[in-house]
Every structure is written in C-alpha cells, then in structure tokens.
mmCIF file of C-alpha atoms and ligand atoms in Angstrom:
data_model
loop_
_atom_site.group_PDB
_atom_site.id
_atom_site.type_symbol
_atom_site.label_atom_id
_atom_site.label_comp_id
_atom_site.label_asym_id
_atom_site.label_seq_id
_atom_site.Cartn_x
_atom_site.Cartn_y
_atom_site.Cartn_z
ATOM 1 C CA MET A 1 0.004 0.000 -0.001
ATOM 2 C CA LEU A 2 1.509 3.281 -1.151
ATOM 3 C CA ARG A 3 0.047 6.168 0.821
ATOM 4 C CA ILE A 4 0.446 9.635 -0.647
ATOM 5 C CA ASP A 5 -0.083 12.623 1.597
ATOM 6 C CA LEU A 6 -1.455 15.444 -0.545
ATOM 7 C CA SER A 7 -1.232 17.941 2.340
ATOM 8 C CA ALA A 8 2.503 17.274 2.573
ATOM 9 C CA LEU A 9 2.787 17.636 -1.227
ATOM 10 C CA VAL A 10 1.043 21.006 -1.056
ATOM 11 C CA ALA A 11 3.189 22.098 1.903
ATOM 12 C CA ASN A 12 6.326 21.308 -0.111
ATOM 13 C CA TYR A 13 4.920 23.274 -3.041
ATOM 14 C CA ALA A 14 4.295 26.198 -0.680
ATOM 15 C CA PHE A 15 7.869 25.991 0.611
ATOM 16 C CA LEU A 16 9.280 26.050 -2.946
ATOM 17 C CA GLN A 17 6.947 28.907 -3.887
ATOM 18 C CA ARG A 18 8.147 30.880 -0.836
ATOM 19 C CA SER A 19 11.752 30.186 -1.835
ATOM 20 C CA LEU A 20 11.002 31.592 -5.297
ATOM 21 C CA GLY A 21 9.399 34.753 -3.926
ATOM 22 C CA ALA A 22 7.472 36.497 -6.712
ATOM 23 C CA VAL A 23 8.607 33.989 -9.359
ATOM 24 C CA PRO A 24 5.879 31.433 -10.052
ATOM 25 C CA CYS A 25 6.495 27.785 -9.302
ATOM 26 C CA ALA A 26 5.608 25.113 -11.868
ATOM 27 C CA ALA A 27 5.443 21.370 -11.112
ATOM 28 C CA VAL A 28 7.275 18.590 -12.904
ATOM 29 C CA VAL A 29 4.869 15.639 -13.001
ATOM 30 C CA LYS A 30 6.630 13.410 -15.555
ATOM 31 C CA ALA A 31 6.748 9.633 -14.998
ATOM 32 C CA GLU A 32 3.381 9.664 -13.208
ATOM 33 C CA ALA A 33 4.572 12.427 -10.884
ATOM 34 C CA TYR A 34 7.647 10.363 -9.992
ATOM 35 C CA GLY A 35 5.471 7.311 -9.415
ATOM 36 C CA LEU A 36 2.854 8.992 -7.228
ATOM 37 C CA GLY A 37 0.123 9.445 -9.866
ATOM 38 C CA ALA A 38 0.181 12.408 -12.239
ATOM 39 C CA VAL A 39 -3.532 13.221 -12.206
ATOM 40 C CA PRO A 40 -4.178 13.370 -8.442
ATOM 41 C CA VAL A 41 -0.823 15.095 -7.826
ATOM 42 C CA ALA A 42 -1.324 17.721 -10.539
ATOM 43 C CA ARG A 43 -4.907 18.355 -9.463
ATOM 44 C CA ALA A 44 -3.863 18.904 -5.852
ATOM 45 C CA LEU A 45 -1.120 21.307 -6.956
ATOM 46 C CA GLU A 46 -3.491 23.129 -9.294
ATOM 47 C CA GLN A 47 -5.847 23.677 -6.380
ATOM 48 C CA ALA A 48 -2.874 25.058 -4.485
ATOM 49 C CA GLY A 49 -2.302 27.647 -7.217
ATOM 50 C CA CYS A 50 0.083 25.905 -9.626
ATOM 51 C CA ARG A 51 -0.609 26.781 -13.269
ATOM 52 C CA HIS A 52 2.350 25.253 -15.143
ATOM 53 C CA PHE A 53 3.012 21.533 -15.434
ATOM 54 C CA PHE A 54 5.877 19.692 -17.122
ATOM 55 C CA VAL A 55 5.763 16.101 -18.390
ATOM 56 C CA ALA A 56 8.313 14.238 -20.507
ATOM 57 C CA HIS A 57 6.188 12.699 -23.250
ATOM 58 C CA LEU A 58 3.299 13.613 -25.520
ATOM 59 C CA CYS A 59 1.291 10.627 -24.209
ATOM 60 C CA GLU A 60 1.725 11.871 -20.624
ATOM 61 C CA ALA A 61 0.501 15.319 -21.644
ATOM 62 C CA LEU A 62 -2.504 13.911 -23.478
ATOM 63 C CA ALA A 63 -3.452 11.842 -20.422
ATOM 64 C CA LEU A 64 -3.125 14.815 -18.068
ATOM 65 C CA ARG A 65 -4.793 17.473 -20.257
ATOM 66 C CA PRO A 66 -8.465 16.625 -19.500
ATOM 67 C CA ALA A 67 -7.770 16.471 -15.739
ATOM 68 C CA LEU A 68 -6.641 20.098 -15.495
ATOM 69 C CA ASP A 69 -8.178 23.511 -15.925
ATOM 70 C CA ARG A 70 -8.134 24.765 -19.494
ATOM 71 C CA ARG A 71 -5.991 27.734 -18.393
ATOM 72 C CA SER A 72 -3.259 25.543 -16.919
ATOM 73 C CA THR A 73 -0.329 24.970 -19.273
ATOM 74 C CA ILE A 74 1.225 21.570 -19.937
ATOM 75 C CA PHE A 75 4.792 21.551 -21.331
ATOM 76 C CA ILE A 76 6.384 18.467 -22.927
ATOM 77 C CA LEU A 77 10.062 18.336 -21.955
ATOM 78 C CA ASN A 78 11.269 15.773 -24.488
ATOM 79 C CA GLY A 79 9.592 17.607 -27.347
ATOM 80 C CA LEU A 80 7.345 15.905 -29.878
ATOM 81 C CA PRO A 81 7.929 12.771 -31.884
ATOM 82 C CA PRO A 82 7.798 13.509 -35.632
ATOM 83 C CA GLY A 83 4.131 13.426 -36.623
ATOM 84 C CA GLY A 84 2.895 14.249 -33.103
ATOM 85 C CA GLU A 85 2.527 17.962 -33.880
ATOM 86 C CA GLY A 86 -1.124 17.806 -34.965
ATOM 87 C CA GLU A 87 -2.239 16.020 -31.849
ATOM 88 C CA ALA A 88 -0.253 18.336 -29.588
ATOM 89 C CA ALA A 89 -1.632 21.457 -31.293
ATOM 90 C CA ALA A 90 -5.190 20.162 -31.212
ATOM 91 C CA SER A 91 -4.912 19.578 -27.461
ATOM 92 C CA GLY A 92 -3.291 22.933 -26.729
ATOM 93 C CA LEU A 93 -0.057 21.370 -25.451
ATOM 94 C CA VAL A 94 3.206 23.278 -25.396
ATOM 95 C CA PRO A 95 6.239 21.351 -26.675
ATOM 96 C CA VAL A 96 9.766 22.086 -25.572
ATOM 97 C CA LEU A 97 11.643 22.473 -28.849
ATOM 98 C CA ASN A 98 15.034 20.850 -28.438
ATOM 99 C CA SER A 99 16.333 20.883 -32.011
ATOM 100 C CA LEU A 100 16.016 22.874 -35.218
ATOM 101 C CA GLU A 101 14.038 19.940 -36.675
ATOM 102 C CA GLN A 102 11.490 20.301 -33.860
ATOM 103 C CA VAL A 103 11.378 24.065 -34.410
ATOM 104 C CA GLN A 104 10.740 23.560 -38.105
ATOM 105 C CA ALA A 105 8.050 20.933 -37.569
ATOM 106 C CA TRP A 106 6.220 23.119 -35.037
ATOM 107 C CA SER A 107 6.453 26.152 -37.285
ATOM 108 C CA ALA A 108 5.082 24.083 -40.176
ATOM 109 C CA GLU A 109 2.159 22.967 -38.010
ATOM 110 C CA ALA A 110 1.412 26.604 -37.164
ATOM 111 C CA ARG A 111 1.398 27.535 -40.850
ATOM 112 C CA ARG A 112 -0.793 24.555 -41.706
ATOM 113 C CA ARG A 113 -3.312 25.712 -39.107
ATOM 114 C CA GLU A 114 -2.833 29.405 -39.921
ATOM 115 C CA VAL A 115 -2.473 30.190 -36.222
ATOM 116 C CA SER A 116 0.445 30.899 -33.957
ATOM 117 C CA LEU A 117 1.363 28.048 -31.643
ATOM 118 C CA PRO A 118 3.048 28.327 -28.214
ATOM 119 C CA GLY A 119 6.435 26.682 -27.829
ATOM 120 C CA VAL A 120 9.434 26.613 -25.501
ATOM 121 C CA LEU A 121 12.998 26.910 -26.753
ATOM 122 C CA GLN A 122 15.443 24.802 -24.781
ATOM 123 C CA VAL A 123 19.131 25.630 -25.064
ATOM 124 C CA ASP A 124 21.998 23.409 -23.992
ATOM 125 C CA SER A 125 23.900 25.497 -21.450
ATOM 126 C CA GLY A 126 26.318 22.692 -20.638
ATOM 127 C CA MET A 127 24.522 19.468 -19.730
ATOM 128 C CA SER A 128 24.862 18.022 -23.236
ATOM 129 C CA ARG A 129 21.524 16.242 -22.992
ATOM 130 C CA LEU A 130 18.730 18.198 -24.659
ATOM 131 C CA GLY A 131 18.381 21.561 -26.314
ATOM 132 C CA LEU A 132 19.795 23.749 -29.053
ATOM 133 C CA SER A 133 23.561 24.069 -29.186
ATOM 134 C CA ALA A 134 25.201 27.485 -29.402
ATOM 135 C CA ALA A 135 25.658 26.912 -33.154
ATOM 136 C CA GLU A 136 21.958 26.137 -33.590
ATOM 137 C CA VAL A 137 21.006 29.219 -31.578
ATOM 138 C CA GLY A 138 23.206 31.154 -34.007
ATOM 139 C CA ARG A 139 21.375 29.683 -36.969
ATOM 140 C CA LEU A 140 18.014 30.661 -35.443
ATOM 141 C CA GLU A 141 19.305 34.169 -34.859
ATOM 142 C CA ALA A 142 20.480 34.411 -38.460
ATOM 143 C CA ALA A 143 17.198 33.057 -39.834
ATOM 144 C CA PRO A 144 14.404 34.239 -37.523
ATOM 145 C CA ASP A 145 11.853 33.025 -40.091
ATOM 146 C CA LEU A 146 12.501 29.537 -38.782
ATOM 147 C CA LEU A 147 10.391 30.600 -35.814
ATOM 148 C CA ALA A 148 7.501 31.865 -37.948
ATOM 149 C CA GLY A 149 4.192 31.037 -36.333
ATOM 150 C CA ILE A 150 5.797 30.055 -33.008
ATOM 151 C CA GLU A 151 4.974 32.131 -29.980
ATOM 152 C CA VAL A 152 8.017 31.647 -27.751
ATOM 153 C CA LYS A 153 6.509 31.248 -24.273
ATOM 154 C CA LEU A 154 9.722 30.420 -22.510
ATOM 155 C CA VAL A 155 13.425 29.922 -23.034
ATOM 156 C CA MET A 156 14.744 27.188 -20.787
ATOM 157 C CA SER A 157 17.789 25.150 -19.900
ATOM 158 C CA HIS A 158 18.627 22.492 -17.331
ATOM 159 C CA LEU A 159 21.375 22.227 -14.705
ATOM 160 C CA ALA A 160 23.635 19.166 -14.574
ATOM 161 C CA CYS A 161 25.169 19.616 -11.105
ATOM 162 C CA ALA A 162 22.720 21.743 -9.101
ATOM 163 C CA ASP A 163 22.630 19.129 -6.332
ATOM 164 C CA GLU A 164 26.266 20.069 -5.595
ATOM 165 C CA PRO A 165 26.033 23.775 -4.702
ATOM 166 C CA GLY A 166 29.788 24.294 -4.925
ATOM 167 C CA HIS A 167 30.181 22.695 -8.340
ATOM 168 C CA PRO A 168 31.768 25.107 -10.847
ATOM 169 C CA ALA A 169 29.415 23.889 -13.605
ATOM 170 C CA ASN A 170 26.546 25.766 -11.924
ATOM 171 C CA ALA A 171 28.065 29.190 -12.437
ATOM 172 C CA SER A 172 29.327 28.371 -15.923
ATOM 173 C CA GLN A 173 25.931 27.028 -17.019
ATOM 174 C CA LEU A 174 24.295 30.145 -15.597
ATOM 175 C CA GLN A 175 26.604 32.321 -17.634
ATOM 176 C CA ALA A 176 26.109 30.236 -20.779
ATOM 177 C CA PHE A 177 22.338 30.420 -20.356
ATOM 178 C CA GLU A 178 22.380 34.205 -19.941
ATOM 179 C CA THR A 179 24.484 34.515 -23.081
ATOM 180 C CA LEU A 180 22.435 32.151 -25.241
ATOM 181 C CA ARG A 181 19.169 33.819 -24.249
ATOM 182 C CA ARG A 182 20.369 37.141 -25.648
ATOM 183 C CA HIS A 183 20.512 35.617 -29.108
ATOM 184 C CA LEU A 184 16.899 34.438 -28.972
ATOM 185 C CA PRO A 185 13.629 36.371 -29.093
ATOM 186 C CA PRO A 186 12.863 38.020 -25.725
ATOM 187 C CA ALA A 187 10.855 35.627 -23.605
ATOM 188 C CA PRO A 188 10.588 34.635 -19.933
ATOM 189 C CA ALA A 189 13.188 32.125 -18.823
ATOM 190 C CA SER A 190 13.196 28.931 -16.753
ATOM 191 C CA PHE A 191 16.353 27.319 -15.428
ATOM 192 C CA ALA A 192 15.938 25.834 -11.954
ATOM 193 C CA ASN A 193 14.839 22.345 -10.940
ATOM 194 C CA SER A 194 14.457 21.596 -7.213
ATOM 195 C CA ALA A 195 18.171 21.816 -6.495
ATOM 196 C CA GLY A 196 18.456 24.922 -8.680
ATOM 197 C CA ILE A 197 15.782 26.696 -6.640
ATOM 198 C CA LEU A 198 17.821 25.998 -3.507
ATOM 199 C CA LEU A 199 20.895 27.573 -5.177
ATOM 200 C CA GLY A 200 19.249 30.972 -4.768
ATOM 201 C CA PRO A 201 17.685 33.845 -6.724
ATOM 202 C CA ASP A 202 20.401 34.043 -9.403
ATOM 203 C CA TYR A 203 19.063 30.746 -10.690
ATOM 204 C CA HIS A 204 15.342 31.484 -10.445
ATOM 205 C CA PHE A 205 14.611 33.569 -13.567
ATOM 206 C CA ASP A 206 10.863 33.634 -14.333
ATOM 207 C CA LEU A 207 9.569 30.139 -13.587
ATOM 208 C CA GLY A 208 10.767 27.484 -11.119
ATOM 209 C CA ARG A 209 10.553 23.897 -12.299
ATOM 210 C CA PRO A 210 10.827 21.515 -9.328
ATOM 211 C CA GLY A 211 10.023 17.819 -9.276
ATOM 212 C CA ILE A 212 11.642 15.727 -6.562
ATOM 213 C CA ALA A 213 11.366 18.275 -3.722
ATOM 214 C CA LEU A 214 7.591 18.418 -4.226
ATOM 215 C CA TYR A 215 7.572 14.724 -3.393
ATOM 216 C CA GLY A 216 9.467 15.261 -0.138
ATOM 217 C CA VAL A 217 12.868 14.043 -1.283
ATOM 218 C CA HIS A 218 15.976 16.200 -0.944
ATOM 219 C CA PRO A 219 17.701 16.709 -4.278
ATOM 220 C CA GLY A 220 21.251 16.622 -2.861
ATOM 221 C CA ILE A 221 23.105 15.588 0.260
ATOM 222 C CA ASP A 222 22.062 18.798 2.039
ATOM 223 C CA ARG A 223 18.912 17.768 3.919
ATOM 224 C CA SER A 224 18.230 21.124 5.569
ATOM 225 C CA ALA A 225 15.249 22.228 3.436
ATOM 226 C CA PRO A 226 12.043 21.777 5.460
ATOM 227 C CA LEU A 227 10.469 19.190 3.170
ATOM 228 C CA GLN A 228 7.662 17.012 4.448
ATOM 229 C CA PRO A 229 7.577 13.310 3.594
ATOM 230 C CA VAL A 230 4.837 12.610 1.049
ATOM 231 C CA VAL A 231 5.071 8.849 0.653
ATOM 232 C CA ARG A 232 4.497 5.964 3.032
ATOM 233 C CA LEU A 233 4.937 2.385 1.932
ATOM 234 C CA GLU A 234 3.745 -0.672 3.784
ATOM 235 C CA ALA A 235 3.785 -4.333 2.766
ATOM 236 C CA SER A 236 1.922 -7.190 4.403
ATOM 237 C CA VAL A 237 3.297 -10.336 5.947
ATOM 238 C CA ILE A 238 2.056 -13.388 4.022
ATOM 239 C CA GLN A 239 3.846 -16.120 5.969
ATOM 240 C CA THR A 240 6.016 -16.589 9.050
ATOM 241 C CA ARG A 241 8.274 -19.520 9.954
ATOM 242 C CA LEU A 242 10.882 -20.628 12.448
ATOM 243 C CA VAL A 243 14.148 -21.922 11.006
ATOM 244 C CA GLU A 244 17.115 -23.714 12.582
ATOM 245 C CA GLY A 245 20.592 -22.235 12.546
ATOM 246 C CA GLY A 246 22.297 -23.244 9.284
ATOM 247 C CA THR A 247 19.129 -23.045 7.142
ATOM 248 C CA GLY A 248 19.485 -21.361 3.747
ATOM 249 C CA VAL A 249 17.054 -18.530 2.997
ATOM 250 C CA GLY A 250 15.838 -17.450 -0.438
ATOM 251 C CA TYR A 251 17.350 -17.704 -3.946
ATOM 252 C CA GLY A 252 20.964 -18.762 -4.072
ATOM 253 C CA HIS A 253 20.964 -19.329 -0.308
ATOM 254 C CA VAL A 254 23.044 -16.179 -0.107
ATOM 255 C CA PHE A 255 21.864 -15.912 3.503
ATOM 256 C CA THR A 256 22.126 -18.750 6.019
ATOM 257 C CA ALA A 257 20.468 -18.480 9.431
ATOM 258 C CA THR A 258 23.172 -17.977 12.028
ATOM 259 C CA ARG A 259 20.926 -19.266 14.881
ATOM 260 C CA PRO A 260 17.292 -20.276 15.264
ATOM 261 C CA MET A 261 15.396 -17.428 13.667
ATOM 262 C CA ARG A 262 11.844 -16.333 13.089
ATOM 263 C CA LEU A 263 11.341 -15.154 9.518
ATOM 264 C CA ALA A 264 8.469 -13.290 7.895
ATOM 265 C CA THR A 265 7.810 -13.189 4.154
ATOM 266 C CA LEU A 266 6.450 -9.856 2.846
ATOM 267 C CA ALA A 267 4.338 -9.479 -0.278
ATOM 268 C CA ILE A 268 6.666 -7.062 -2.026
ATOM 269 C CA GLY A 269 9.553 -7.658 -4.413
ATOM 270 C CA TYR A 270 11.491 -6.147 -7.240
ATOM 271 C CA ALA A 271 8.478 -6.315 -9.562
ATOM 272 C CA ASP A 272 6.910 -3.810 -7.173
ATOM 273 C CA GLY A 273 9.925 -1.569 -7.342
ATOM 274 C CA TRP A 274 11.617 -2.799 -4.153
ATOM 275 C CA LEU A 275 14.981 -3.030 -5.895
ATOM 276 C CA ARG A 276 16.915 -6.297 -5.976
ATOM 277 C CA SER A 277 19.968 -4.332 -4.857
ATOM 278 C CA LEU A 278 18.217 -4.181 -1.446
ATOM 279 C CA SER A 279 18.913 -7.936 -1.048
ATOM 280 C CA GLY A 280 20.408 -8.422 2.404
ATOM 281 C CA ARG A 281 20.336 -4.656 2.995
ATOM 282 C CA GLY A 282 18.012 -2.424 4.885
ATOM 283 C CA TYR A 283 15.027 -3.025 7.074
ATOM 284 C CA GLY A 284 11.308 -3.196 7.545
ATOM 285 C CA PHE A 285 9.876 -1.686 10.713
ATOM 286 C CA LEU A 286 7.241 -2.948 13.141
ATOM 287 C CA ASP A 287 6.419 -0.947 16.264
ATOM 288 C CA GLY A 288 9.609 0.998 15.652
ATOM 289 C CA THR A 289 11.779 -2.153 15.692
ATOM 290 C CA ALA A 290 14.175 -2.558 12.743
ATOM 291 C CA LEU A 291 13.754 -5.969 11.107
ATOM 292 C CA PRO A 292 16.619 -6.766 8.712
ATOM 293 C CA ILE A 293 15.979 -7.957 5.164
ATOM 294 C CA VAL A 294 17.674 -11.353 4.835
ATOM 295 C CA GLY A 295 18.571 -13.084 1.573
ATOM 296 C CA ARG A 296 17.727 -11.959 -1.927
ATOM 297 C CA VAL A 297 14.719 -9.841 -2.794
ATOM 298 C CA SER A 298 12.495 -12.020 -5.040
ATOM 299 C CA MET A 299 10.146 -10.807 -7.757
ATOM 300 C CA ASP A 300 7.060 -10.708 -5.528
ATOM 301 C CA SER A 301 8.360 -11.186 -2.013
ATOM 302 C CA LEU A 302 11.207 -10.659 0.404
ATOM 303 C CA THR A 303 12.120 -12.118 3.781
ATOM 304 C CA LEU A 304 12.741 -10.338 7.085
ATOM 305 C CA ASP A 305 14.367 -11.587 10.250
ATOM 306 C CA VAL A 306 11.605 -10.824 12.765
ATOM 307 C CA SER A 307 13.198 -12.548 15.768
ATOM 308 C CA ALA A 308 13.304 -9.189 17.572
ATOM 309 C CA VAL A 309 9.520 -8.817 17.910
ATOM 310 C CA PRO A 310 7.241 -11.099 19.972
ATOM 311 C CA ALA A 311 5.839 -14.001 17.926
ATOM 312 C CA GLU A 312 2.227 -13.080 18.752
ATOM 313 C CA ARG A 313 2.727 -9.572 17.363
ATOM 314 C CA ILE A 314 3.296 -10.737 13.794
ATOM 315 C CA GLY A 315 1.245 -12.980 11.497
ATOM 316 C CA TYR A 316 -0.582 -13.132 8.206
ATOM 317 C CA GLY A 317 -1.571 -9.609 7.139
ATOM 318 C CA THR A 318 0.594 -7.671 9.610
ATOM 319 C CA PRO A 319 1.596 -4.411 7.867
ATOM 320 C CA ILE A 320 5.320 -3.671 7.887
ATOM 321 C CA GLU A 321 6.625 -0.128 7.329
ATOM 322 C CA LEU A 322 9.145 0.131 4.471
ATOM 323 C CA ILE A 323 9.035 3.900 3.901
ATOM 324 C CA GLY A 324 7.696 6.032 6.708
ATOM 325 C CA PRO A 325 8.675 7.708 9.966
ATOM 326 C CA HIS A 326 11.481 5.207 10.668
ATOM 327 C CA GLN A 327 12.932 5.008 7.181
ATOM 328 C CA THR A 328 12.867 7.741 4.544
ATOM 329 C CA VAL A 329 13.082 7.457 0.763
ATOM 330 C CA ASP A 330 16.629 8.815 1.108
ATOM 331 C CA ASP A 331 17.534 6.063 3.612
ATOM 332 C CA VAL A 332 16.283 3.375 1.237
ATOM 333 C CA ALA A 333 18.127 5.004 -1.655
ATOM 334 C CA GLY A 334 21.346 4.961 0.384
ATOM 335 C CA GLN A 335 20.943 1.251 1.155
ATOM 336 C CA ALA A 336 20.210 0.454 -2.476
ATOM 337 C CA GLY A 337 23.174 2.493 -3.750
ATOM 338 C CA THR A 338 20.955 4.813 -5.767
ATOM 339 C CA ILE A 339 19.085 8.101 -5.481
ATOM 340 C CA GLY A 340 15.637 8.882 -4.123
ATOM 341 C CA TYR A 341 14.442 9.601 -7.670
ATOM 342 C CA GLU A 342 14.950 5.964 -8.677
ATOM 343 C CA ILE A 343 13.302 4.589 -5.542
ATOM 344 C CA LEU A 344 10.191 6.764 -6.032
ATOM 345 C CA THR A 345 9.795 6.139 -9.753
ATOM 346 C CA SER A 346 10.351 2.398 -9.254
ATOM 347 C CA LEU A 347 7.405 2.122 -6.881
ATOM 348 C CA GLY A 348 5.359 1.064 -9.846
ATOM 349 C CA GLN A 349 1.768 0.694 -10.753
ATOM 350 C CA ARG A 350 1.320 -2.538 -8.845
ATOM 351 C CA TYR A 351 0.425 -1.050 -5.479
ATOM 352 C CA ALA A 352 -2.905 0.235 -4.425
ATOM 353 C CA ARG A 353 -2.313 3.988 -4.109
ATOM 354 C CA ASP A 354 -4.125 5.637 -1.257
ATOM 355 C CA TYR A 355 -4.379 9.435 -1.202
ATOM 356 C CA VAL A 356 -4.786 11.171 2.132
ATOM 357 C CA GLY A 357 -4.757 14.801 3.235
ATOM 358 C CA GLU A 358 -6.410 17.932 1.997
ATOM 359 C CA ALA A 359 -5.148 19.211 -1.302
ATOM 360 C CA GLY A 360 -6.043 22.883 -1.358
ATOM 361 C CA SER A 361 -5.038 24.016 2.110
ATOM 362 C CA ALA A 362 -1.468 25.083 2.677
ATOM 363 C CA ALA A 363 -0.202 26.986 -0.344
ATOM 364 C CA GLY A 364 -2.599 29.796 -1.059
ATOM 365 C CA SER A 365 -2.592 30.866 -4.644
ATOM 366 C CA SER A 366 0.324 31.381 -6.959
ATOM 367 C CA PRO A 367 1.381 35.020 -7.206
ATOM 368 C CA VAL A 368 1.037 34.942 -10.984
ATOM 369 C CA PRO A 369 -1.878 32.862 -12.141
ATOM 370 C CA GLU A 370 -1.845 33.239 -15.887
ATOM 371 C CA GLU A 371 1.267 34.814 -17.320
ATOM 372 C CA PHE A 372 4.831 35.106 -16.148
ATOM 373 C CA GLU A 373 5.485 38.162 -14.092
ATOM 374 C CA ARG A 374 8.945 39.157 -15.171
ATOM 375 C CA THR A 375 10.076 39.409 -18.719
ATOM 376 C CA GLU A 376 13.369 39.798 -20.452
ATOM 377 C CA ARG A 377 13.223 43.560 -20.067
ATOM 378 C CA ASP A 378 12.932 43.427 -16.281
ATOM 379 C CA ARG A 379 16.127 41.502 -15.849
HETATM 380 C C1 PLP B 1 13.050 16.221 -14.347
HETATM 381 C C2 PLP B 1 13.327 17.610 -14.701
HETATM 382 C C3 PLP B 1 13.097 18.653 -13.772
HETATM 383 C C4 PLP B 1 12.774 18.404 -12.324
HETATM 384 O O1 PLP B 1 13.969 18.034 -11.657
HETATM 385 P P1 PLP B 1 14.024 17.750 -10.092
HETATM 386 O O2 PLP B 1 15.472 17.490 -9.841
HETATM 387 O O3 PLP B 1 13.188 16.529 -9.864
HETATM 388 O O4 PLP B 1 13.498 18.927 -9.394
HETATM 389 C C5 PLP B 1 13.231 19.959 -14.218
HETATM 390 N N1 PLP B 1 13.602 20.223 -15.495
HETATM 391 C C6 PLP B 1 13.872 19.258 -16.388
HETATM 392 C C7 PLP B 1 14.294 19.627 -17.757
HETATM 393 C C8 PLP B 1 13.757 17.908 -16.016
HETATM 394 O O5 PLP B 1 14.044 16.970 -16.912
#
C-alpha cells in the first residue's frame, strides 16, 4: 500500500513557492509524478495555485490534459515525436523544442493551421543532454523566419550539477544560459529544478521547475530544506516460519540463518519496485523495531528476520513499514546504492495507491496565475 499525503505535497509546493518569492512555481509531474500518480498530484497542486506543469512525453501530456483547468499549461520536456505535432496542437499542449528539426516541424504545423502556436525553446547550457547548441542558436538568430508562427513562451535550460552547490558547472551554465538567451527572441526564462531553486535567486529567472522536492525528497546531500515526507509504503506479511541455525534462505541461499530465527515473508519484491539491490540490505519496521531484510529480494516477495519482535505480534496480514517515519526514501536510496528519484519512480503501478490529506489548504494561490510576471526587459 503506497500512501500519498497530498497535504505534505502542497506544503512542499508552498515551501518552494516561498523560496522563489514572486517567481511562479511550476510542477514537474513526468513519470506519473515520480510514481505517485500524475492526475491526483497535478490536481492537488493546481488547487494550491500551480498553473504550469511539465511532463516528458506527448502521451503523458494527453493523459493529463483533461484532468486540469483549461488555463493551466502543460509543457512536454522531451519535445514531440515527428508526426505528433497535430495532436499536440489540437490539445493545446506546449512542446519544448530541443532541435532545429522540432522548431521547423512546429512552425510548419502553425502555418498549416494558420495560427500561432506556443512553444518553448530549450538551449544546452552545458549538460549536453537536450536543447539547441550554441551553433543552432546562431542559426536561429540568423534566420528568424525559422520561428514563424511560433509564440516563444519560454526559453529554458537544465542544470547538470545543481545538487552540488559548490560545483563550478553551476556558475558556468548560468553564464552560458544568460548569453544564449540574448541571441533568442525576448521571452521569460526557466532554469531551476528543485536543487536549482535551492541555489538561490540568481538561478530562479521567471519560472521554477521543481520535481523531486515536491515529493518530499531532498535533491542533494544537504537535507536542511524543510520538506515534508509525502510517501508511506507498507507491505503485508504473508507467511512466518521458524528456522534452525544453518538453514538457507531465499534464492541462491546467499543468507544462512546464524541461529534459530523467526522469519516473515512480505508481499513485495522487485516487480513492485523494491529493488533487488536491497537484497540483504536495509530493514522493515514494526512498532519501531528494525527488522533486517535477509537473503535476496524475489520478484514478488522478500524475507525479514523478525526474531526481535514477539511471535504473537506478527502474522498473516501484519503491515510492515518500508518507507515512513522510521525510514525515509533517502535512507532506502542509500541502502540500495541509488538516489531517491529511482526509488520513487520504481514504486510502480502494482500497489494500491491511497491518497490522504487535503489538497487545497497550505499553499494559497500562486502570485502569478496566468502569465509570467517578469520578462526579459525586467532583468
Ligand atoms: C526532471 C526535470 C526537472 C525536475 O527536476 P528535479 O530534480 O526533480 O527537481 C526539471 N527540469 C527538467 C528539464 C527535467 O528533466
């Protein structure tokens, strides 16, 4: 059972919005809002005043569009697949244009429809992942007709190392972004993901673009931001047994009982996103007692050593905390040798998701509901 606390989500949004001051805060809800469910998450944030939503794919945008207010904007970070322009335009979606080919295809769609279509220009300021290179920005500047029919809503770029505040790439990307923008039509700018927002106002520009911090996970090793946990995960015991010392446990017998032990099998495995790298690492919790995972994580189950709790306390159906007050997403990520992002997005579709908490309470409304407040000229 994956429990998602919408009040905590909204409180985190309010914290990020406060950090941004007068700059509006968007929400990145790609990959089903990092595994938490894009529609309920986006709706709760919309009620809290959020008006700008980012997904990765056209299909994600199409699925989200009917759930949101007509006036809320949905941006598609990966841009459009060739041939997807008609569908995107018909649904009022805003693609991030990452290449001259995407610019040309979007411009052609606008001409076909004899309208102007909103688009975002992404520039590569140094991550080397997505966006127009400096040379391509130069070609756009030399041939502004390439943008005919495109209403540039936003110029954006993405930080590679924002989770390391002292990393020199942050300042150099900032400088590169400032420079590249000057060669493009004046438009509001967006640069900062969660970690970028925490870097401070120099990185904020005109629209914040957080994902992970909304979901209560710290983007870097600095855990000082007052983020509230959004996710709780419990799995049920489906069998218990007593084993003798020397008994092998699970696939490969990579664990052997060192003494008589009471074991409990939980109905969760790597097919549910509880990563196989957590084999023999980490804990479940019952009544605050840490119960070590023993042996390999299977596809649909894993085994805990529950010798530390009284036998009568644990049986078929007993819920065991895996993410909650005793163990955060970050803790689990540390044990698995990965990052909180991968833990959250791995918690797949297999669980029942249970939404608790009031959506519309904590944040108030966004300072700028419809348009961006600051423009190129204000900076
Ligand atoms: C995923 C993503 C974000 C959000 O990043 P977080 O680190 O989760 O805040 C922002 N911008 C782009 C381009 C992204 O791909």
